Coordinates of C-alpha atoms in Angstrom, one line a residue:
X124 CA 134.3 115.6 145.1
X125 CA 133.6 117.1 147.9
X126 CA 136.3 119.4 150.0
X127 CA 136.7 120.8 153.0
X128 CA 137.9 124.6 153.1
X129 CA 138.9 125.7 156.0
X130 CA 138.2 129.5 155.1
X131 CA 134.5 128.7 154.2
X132 CA 133.7 127.4 157.5
X133 CA 135.4 130.6 159.1
X134 CA 133.2 132.3 157.1
X135 CA 130.1 130.6 158.1
X136 CA 130.9 131.0 161.8
X137 CA 131.5 134.8 161.4
X138 CA 128.4 135.0 160.3
X139 CA 126.5 133.2 162.6
X140 CA 128.1 134.8 165.4
X141 CA 127.6 138.4 164.0
X142 CA 123.7 137.6 163.5
X143 CA 124.0 136.0 167.5
X144 CA 125.3 138.9 168.9
X145 CA 121.9 141.3 167.8
X146 CA 120.1 139.2 170.1
X147 CA 122.8 137.9 172.9
X148 CA 125.8 139.5 174.0
X149 CA 129.4 138.2 173.0
X150 CA 130.8 135.7 174.8
X151 CA 133.2 133.1 174.2
X152 CA 130.1 130.6 174.6
X153 CA 128.9 132.5 172.2
X154 CA 131.7 132.1 169.7
X155 CA 131.8 128.5 170.3
X156 CA 128.0 127.9 169.6
X157 CA 128.3 129.8 166.5
X158 CA 131.4 128.0 165.5
X159 CA 129.9 124.8 165.8
X160 CA 126.5 125.8 163.5
X161 CA 128.5 127.4 161.1
X162 CA 130.4 123.8 160.8
X163 CA 127.0 121.9 160.7
X164 CA 125.2 124.2 158.0
X165 CA 128.2 124.6 155.9
X166 CA 128.8 121.0 155.3
X167 CA 124.6 120.5 155.1
X168 CA 124.7 123.1 151.8
X169 CA 127.8 121.6 150.5
X170 CA 125.9 118.5 150.2
X171 CA 123.1 120.0 148.3
X172 CA 123.0 119.4 144.7
X173 CA 123.5 122.3 142.5
X174 CA 119.9 122.0 140.3
X175 CA 118.4 122.2 144.0
X176 CA 119.6 125.1 145.2
X177 CA 118.6 126.5 141.8
X178 CA 115.3 126.2 143.6
X179 CA 115.8 129.4 145.4
X180 CA 116.6 131.2 141.8
X181 CA 113.2 130.6 140.2
X182 CA 110.5 133.0 139.8
X183 CA 107.6 132.2 142.1
X184 CA 105.2 130.8 140.0
X185 CA 101.8 130.2 142.2
X186 CA 102.3 134.3 142.3
X187 CA 102.7 135.6 139.0
X188 CA 99.6 133.3 138.3
X189 CA 97.9 134.9 140.9
X190 CA 99.4 138.2 140.1
X191 CA 98.2 138.1 136.0
X192 CA 94.8 137.2 137.0
X193 CA 94.4 139.7 139.6
X194 CA 95.8 142.6 137.3
X195 CA 93.1 141.0 134.5
X196 CA 90.5 142.3 136.9
X197 CA 92.3 145.3 138.7
X198 CA 92.9 146.9 135.2
X199 CA 89.6 146.1 133.8
X200 CA 87.4 146.1 136.5
X201 CA 84.5 145.9 134.0
X202 CA 84.8 142.8 133.3
X203 CA 83.5 141.8 136.9
X204 CA 80.5 143.7 135.7
X205 CA 79.0 140.6 133.7
X206 CA 77.7 137.1 134.7
X207 CA 80.5 135.0 135.7
X208 CA 80.8 131.7 134.2
X209 CA 83.5 130.2 135.7
X210 CA 81.4 127.0 137.7
X211 CA 80.3 126.9 133.8
X212 CA 83.2 125.8 132.2
X213 CA 83.7 122.2 130.9
X214 CA 87.4 120.4 130.7
X215 CA 88.7 124.0 130.8
X216 CA 87.4 124.7 127.7
X217 CA 83.7 124.5 126.6
X218 CA 81.0 126.9 128.1
X219 CA 77.3 126.5 127.7
X220 CA 74.9 129.2 128.0
X221 CA 70.9 127.8 128.1
X222 CA 68.3 129.7 126.0
X223 CA 64.9 129.8 127.1
X224 CA 62.4 129.1 124.6
X225 CA 60.4 131.9 125.9
X226 CA 57.0 132.3 127.9
X227 CA 53.7 131.3 126.9
X228 CA 50.4 133.4 126.5
X229 CA 48.8 135.1 129.4
X230 CA 44.7 134.7 128.8
X231 CA 42.3 136.9 131.2
X232 CA 39.1 134.9 132.1
X233 CA 40.1 132.0 130.3
X234 CA 36.6 130.2 129.1
X235 CA 38.2 127.5 126.9
X236 CA 39.3 124.4 129.4
X237 CA 41.0 122.5 129.6
X238 CA 43.8 125.2 128.5
X239 CA 45.4 123.9 125.9
X240 CA 49.1 122.7 127.6
X241 CA 53.0 123.5 125.5
X242 CA 56.2 122.5 125.7
X243 CA 59.1 124.9 125.9
X244 CA 61.6 123.6 123.5
X245 CA 64.9 125.6 125.1
X246 CA 68.0 125.9 123.3
X247 CA 71.8 126.9 123.7
X248 CA 74.8 128.4 122.9
X249 CA 78.2 127.1 123.3
X250 CA 81.1 128.9 123.1
X251 CA 84.9 128.1 123.5
X252 CA 87.6 129.5 125.5
X253 CA 90.7 131.3 124.0
X254 CA 94.1 130.7 125.1
X255 CA 96.4 133.5 125.1
X256 CA 100.0 133.1 125.4
X257 CA 103.2 135.4 125.4
X258 CA 106.4 134.8 123.2
X259 CA 108.8 133.0 125.4
X260 CA 111.3 135.3 126.7
X261 CA 115.2 134.9 127.2
X262 CA 117.0 135.8 129.8
X263 CA 121.1 135.5 129.4
X264 CA 122.7 134.0 131.9
X265 CA 125.1 137.1 131.8
X266 CA 122.3 139.3 131.9
X267 CA 121.1 138.3 135.5
X268 CA 124.7 139.1 136.9
X269 CA 126.0 142.1 134.8
X270 CA 123.2 144.7 134.9
X271 CA 122.5 147.4 137.5
X272 CA 118.6 146.5 137.2
X273 CA 116.3 142.8 137.4
X274 CA 115.8 142.5 133.6
X275 CA 113.9 139.4 134.4
X276 CA 111.1 141.0 136.7
X277 CA 111.2 143.9 133.8
X278 CA 110.6 141.8 131.1
X279 CA 107.8 139.6 132.6
X280 CA 106.0 142.2 133.5
X281 CA 105.8 143.9 130.5
X282 CA 104.2 140.5 129.4
X283 CA 102.4 140.4 132.2
X284 CA 100.6 144.1 131.1
X285 CA 100.2 142.7 127.5
X286 CA 98.5 139.6 127.9
X287 CA 96.1 141.4 130.8
X288 CA 95.5 144.3 127.7
X289 CA 95.0 141.1 125.0
X290 CA 92.4 139.5 127.0
X291 CA 90.6 142.1 128.1
X292 CA 90.3 143.6 124.3
X293 CA 89.3 140.2 122.9
X294 CA 86.5 140.0 125.6
X295 CA 84.8 143.3 124.5
X296 CA 84.9 142.0 120.7
X297 CA 83.5 138.5 121.9
X298 CA 80.7 140.5 123.6
X299 CA 79.7 142.2 120.6
X300 CA 80.6 139.4 118.1
X301 CA 80.3 135.5 118.5
X302 CA 82.7 133.2 116.2
X303 CA 82.0 130.2 114.8
X304 CA 81.7 127.4 116.6
X305 CA 80.5 123.4 114.8
X306 CA 76.9 124.3 113.8
X307 CA 77.3 127.5 115.2
X308 CA 77.6 130.5 112.6
X309 CA 79.3 133.7 113.4
X310 CA 76.8 136.4 114.7
X311 CA 77.4 140.0 115.3
X312 CA 75.6 142.8 117.2
X313 CA 72.7 144.0 115.4
X314 CA 72.5 147.1 113.2
X315 CA 69.5 148.0 115.4
X316 CA 71.7 147.4 118.9
X317 CA 73.7 150.6 117.6
X318 CA 72.4 154.5 118.5
X319 CA 75.0 157.1 116.8
X320 CA 76.1 160.5 118.6
X321 CA 74.5 163.9 118.5
X322 CA 76.3 166.2 119.9
X323 CA 79.2 169.0 118.2
X324 CA 81.3 168.3 115.9
X325 CA 84.2 167.1 116.8
X326 CA 87.9 165.4 115.1
X327 CA 87.5 161.9 114.3
X328 CA 89.4 159.7 117.1
X329 CA 89.1 156.2 115.7
X330 CA 93.0 155.1 115.0
X331 CA 93.4 156.1 111.0
X332 CA 90.5 157.6 110.8
X333 CA 90.4 161.3 109.3
X334 CA 87.2 164.3 109.2
X335 CA 84.9 165.5 111.7
X336 CA 82.4 163.2 113.7
X337 CA 79.7 164.3 116.3
X338 CA 80.7 164.3 119.6
X339 CA 78.8 162.1 122.9
X340 CA 76.4 164.2 125.3
X341 CA 74.5 163.9 128.2
X342 CA 71.3 163.9 125.9
X343 CA 72.8 160.6 124.3
X344 CA 73.2 158.8 127.7
X345 CA 69.3 159.4 127.7
X346 CA 68.5 158.5 124.3
X347 CA 70.6 155.0 125.2
X348 CA 68.4 154.6 128.7
X349 CA 65.0 154.9 126.8
X350 CA 66.3 152.0 124.0
X351 CA 67.2 149.8 127.0
X352 CA 63.7 150.6 128.7
X353 CA 61.8 150.3 125.2
X354 CA 63.5 146.9 124.7
X355 CA 62.6 145.9 128.8
X356 CA 66.5 145.4 129.4
X357 CA 66.7 148.4 132.2
X358 CA 66.8 146.9 135.4
X359 CA 68.1 149.7 137.9
X360 CA 71.3 149.8 139.5
X361 CA 72.6 146.9 137.0
X362 CA 73.3 149.4 134.4
X363 CA 77.0 149.9 133.2
X364 CA 78.4 151.8 130.1
X365 CA 82.4 151.9 129.0
X366 CA 83.2 155.0 127.7
X367 CA 86.1 156.0 125.1
X368 CA 88.3 158.5 126.2
X369 CA 86.6 160.9 123.4
X370 CA 83.1 160.0 124.7
X371 CA 84.2 160.5 128.5
X372 CA 85.7 163.8 127.9
X373 CA 82.9 165.5 125.5
X374 CA 80.2 164.0 128.2
X375 CA 81.8 165.1 131.5
X376 CA 83.9 168.1 130.9
X377 CA 86.7 168.4 133.6
X378 CA 85.4 172.2 134.1
X379 CA 81.9 171.4 134.5
X380 CA 80.0 171.6 137.6
X381 CA 77.2 168.6 136.8
X382 CA 80.7 166.5 136.0
X383 CA 81.7 167.4 139.7
X384 CA 78.2 165.9 141.0
X385 CA 77.9 163.0 139.1
X386 CA 81.1 162.6 140.5
X387 CA 80.2 163.0 143.6
X388 CA 77.0 160.1 143.2
X389 CA 79.8 157.3 143.3
X390 CA 80.3 155.6 146.5
X391 CA 84.1 154.2 147.6
X392 CA 82.9 150.9 147.1
X393 CA 82.4 151.6 143.7
X394 CA 85.0 154.3 143.0
X395 CA 87.1 150.9 143.9
X396 CA 85.4 148.3 141.3
X397 CA 86.3 151.0 138.4
X398 CA 82.8 153.3 138.3
X399 CA 83.9 157.2 137.9
X400 CA 80.6 158.7 137.6
X401 CA 76.7 158.3 137.5
X402 CA 74.6 160.0 135.1
X403 CA 71.4 158.8 133.7
X404 CA 71.0 155.5 136.0
X405 CA 74.6 154.2 134.6
X406 CA 77.3 153.1 136.0
X407 CA 80.2 154.6 133.8
X408 CA 83.3 153.5 133.3
X409 CA 86.2 154.0 130.7
X410 CA 89.3 152.5 129.5
X411 CA 91.5 153.6 126.8
X412 CA 89.9 152.0 124.0
X413 CA 86.4 150.3 123.4
X414 CA 85.3 149.4 119.7
X415 CA 85.7 150.6 116.2
X416 CA 83.1 150.3 113.8
X417 CA 84.1 150.5 109.9
X418 CA 82.2 152.7 108.0
X419 CA 79.9 149.3 106.4
X420 CA 78.9 148.7 110.5
X421 CA 81.2 146.1 110.9
X422 CA 82.5 145.8 114.6
X423 CA 86.6 145.5 114.1
X424 CA 88.4 142.8 115.9
X425 CA 91.5 143.7 118.1
X426 CA 94.6 145.0 116.2
X427 CA 92.6 145.3 112.9
X428 CA 94.3 148.1 110.8
X429 CA 92.3 151.6 111.1
X430 CA 90.7 153.1 108.0
X431 CA 90.1 156.8 107.4
X432 CA 86.2 156.0 107.5
X433 CA 86.4 154.2 111.0
X434 CA 84.1 155.4 114.2
X435 CA 84.8 154.7 117.5
X436 CA 82.3 153.3 120.0
X437 CA 81.6 153.3 123.3
X438 CA 79.7 150.0 124.9
X439 CA 76.2 150.0 126.9
X440 CA 74.9 146.7 128.7
X441 CA 72.8 145.2 131.4
X442 CA 75.3 143.1 133.9
X443 CA 73.6 139.9 133.2
X444 CA 73.9 140.4 129.5
X445 CA 77.3 139.4 129.0
X446 CA 79.5 137.0 130.4
X447 CA 83.1 136.7 131.4
X448 CA 84.6 133.1 132.4
X449 CA 88.3 132.7 133.4
X450 CA 89.9 128.7 133.2
X451 CA 93.0 129.2 134.6
X452 CA 96.3 131.1 134.4
X453 CA 99.8 129.2 133.6
X454 CA 103.5 130.0 134.1
X455 CA 106.0 128.6 133.1
X456 CA 110.0 128.4 133.1
X457 CA 113.0 127.0 131.7
X458 CA 115.9 127.2 133.9
X459 CA 120.0 127.5 132.7
X460 CA 118.3 126.1 129.5
X461 CA 121.5 124.5 127.5
X462 CA 120.9 125.1 124.7
X463 CA 120.2 128.9 125.1
X464 CA 122.7 129.3 128.5
X465 CA 119.9 131.3 130.4
X466 CA 116.2 131.3 131.5
X467 CA 113.1 131.1 129.7
X468 CA 109.8 132.3 130.7
X469 CA 106.2 132.3 129.5
X470 CA 102.9 132.8 130.5
X471 CA 99.7 131.5 129.2
X472 CA 95.6 132.5 130.3
X473 CA 92.5 130.6 129.3
X474 CA 89.6 132.8 129.4
X475 CA 86.3 133.4 127.4
X476 CA 83.2 135.5 127.1
X477 CA 79.8 136.4 125.2
X478 CA 76.9 138.1 125.0
X479 CA 74.4 135.3 127.2
X480 CA 71.4 135.2 124.3
X481 CA 71.5 134.9 120.9
X482 CA 70.1 138.3 119.8
X483 CA 72.2 140.1 122.1
X484 CA 69.3 141.3 124.0
X485 CA 70.8 144.1 126.7
X486 CA 73.9 145.2 124.9
X487 CA 74.2 148.2 122.8
X488 CA 76.7 150.9 121.1
X489 CA 76.9 154.2 120.9
X490 CA 78.6 155.2 117.9
X491 CA 80.4 158.4 116.6
X492 CA 78.2 159.3 113.7
X493 CA 79.7 161.2 110.9
X494 CA 79.0 165.0 110.3
X495 CA 77.4 166.3 106.6

């Protein structure tokens, strides 16, 4: 039952009066008007259901959803250096990539007529979007009232960072390794698409790896360019490489004059897109990890346990050789859960990607070579 409380009326009127004096001179007329406004608003708020008032306490779901999608690209700008397949997503789940059946022959000074007519038999590659979900996080009611910091935003911020990192690492793996789907078997980057480093001897950098490896060098960038040109997959301005921190450090030492020159080749627009250097025709980017290769040549999945014989690798590609598709971001909340006596939140991201050609044309790895 709603009860009239004079103290609440006086408090409401006083607050309205203080706000009004910031704009008007304090007069008896202003005080009377403040009393009337305070009475009206105070009475109206008493009849708003408690569950409706909670709307002001909920997270801004759409803001979090947009923020997660922005962070995916902000912290992993290399994802934009690919074919955008968002418009090819079917029912928010599957993506079809048409595969050309190839061109016909070209005959010089043809004499046999009529020429034979051929039919081009196209195929396609299909992959499904993956669904990434965070573990629901529980924020007790007491934590929203007793802590000196905003635990909710802190917890959700950590979950956002984790799901963004996972999407990026899984996308790199999908670009290098295609999973099983119906009649399509699993495939992986061919061994011929993996080149080995040729630099000086350094300590192995893959997680769990022991011993020494050969470092990456500028000469390896040139070798990689030659490889792409020989395979007719070199397109000026569209070539990218994602270097591991170790490869970046050995290729471009901080005290090198050449490093400064390569950095100056980058425009401000390119820098905002994540390109940090340009050398040997490559737009060079980096992130905390790229790929790891087992001793038998298997590309290791994200989170796989490291081995002493593993090698770290950097990725090279032509922009349209890989693709990435976003299927949506959703934020979930359950406020004032009666079983948990608090609030529960979680996030969901649908995304996917893979090599655009079944033979992984236009993609290569530079793997640390083992020393003798």
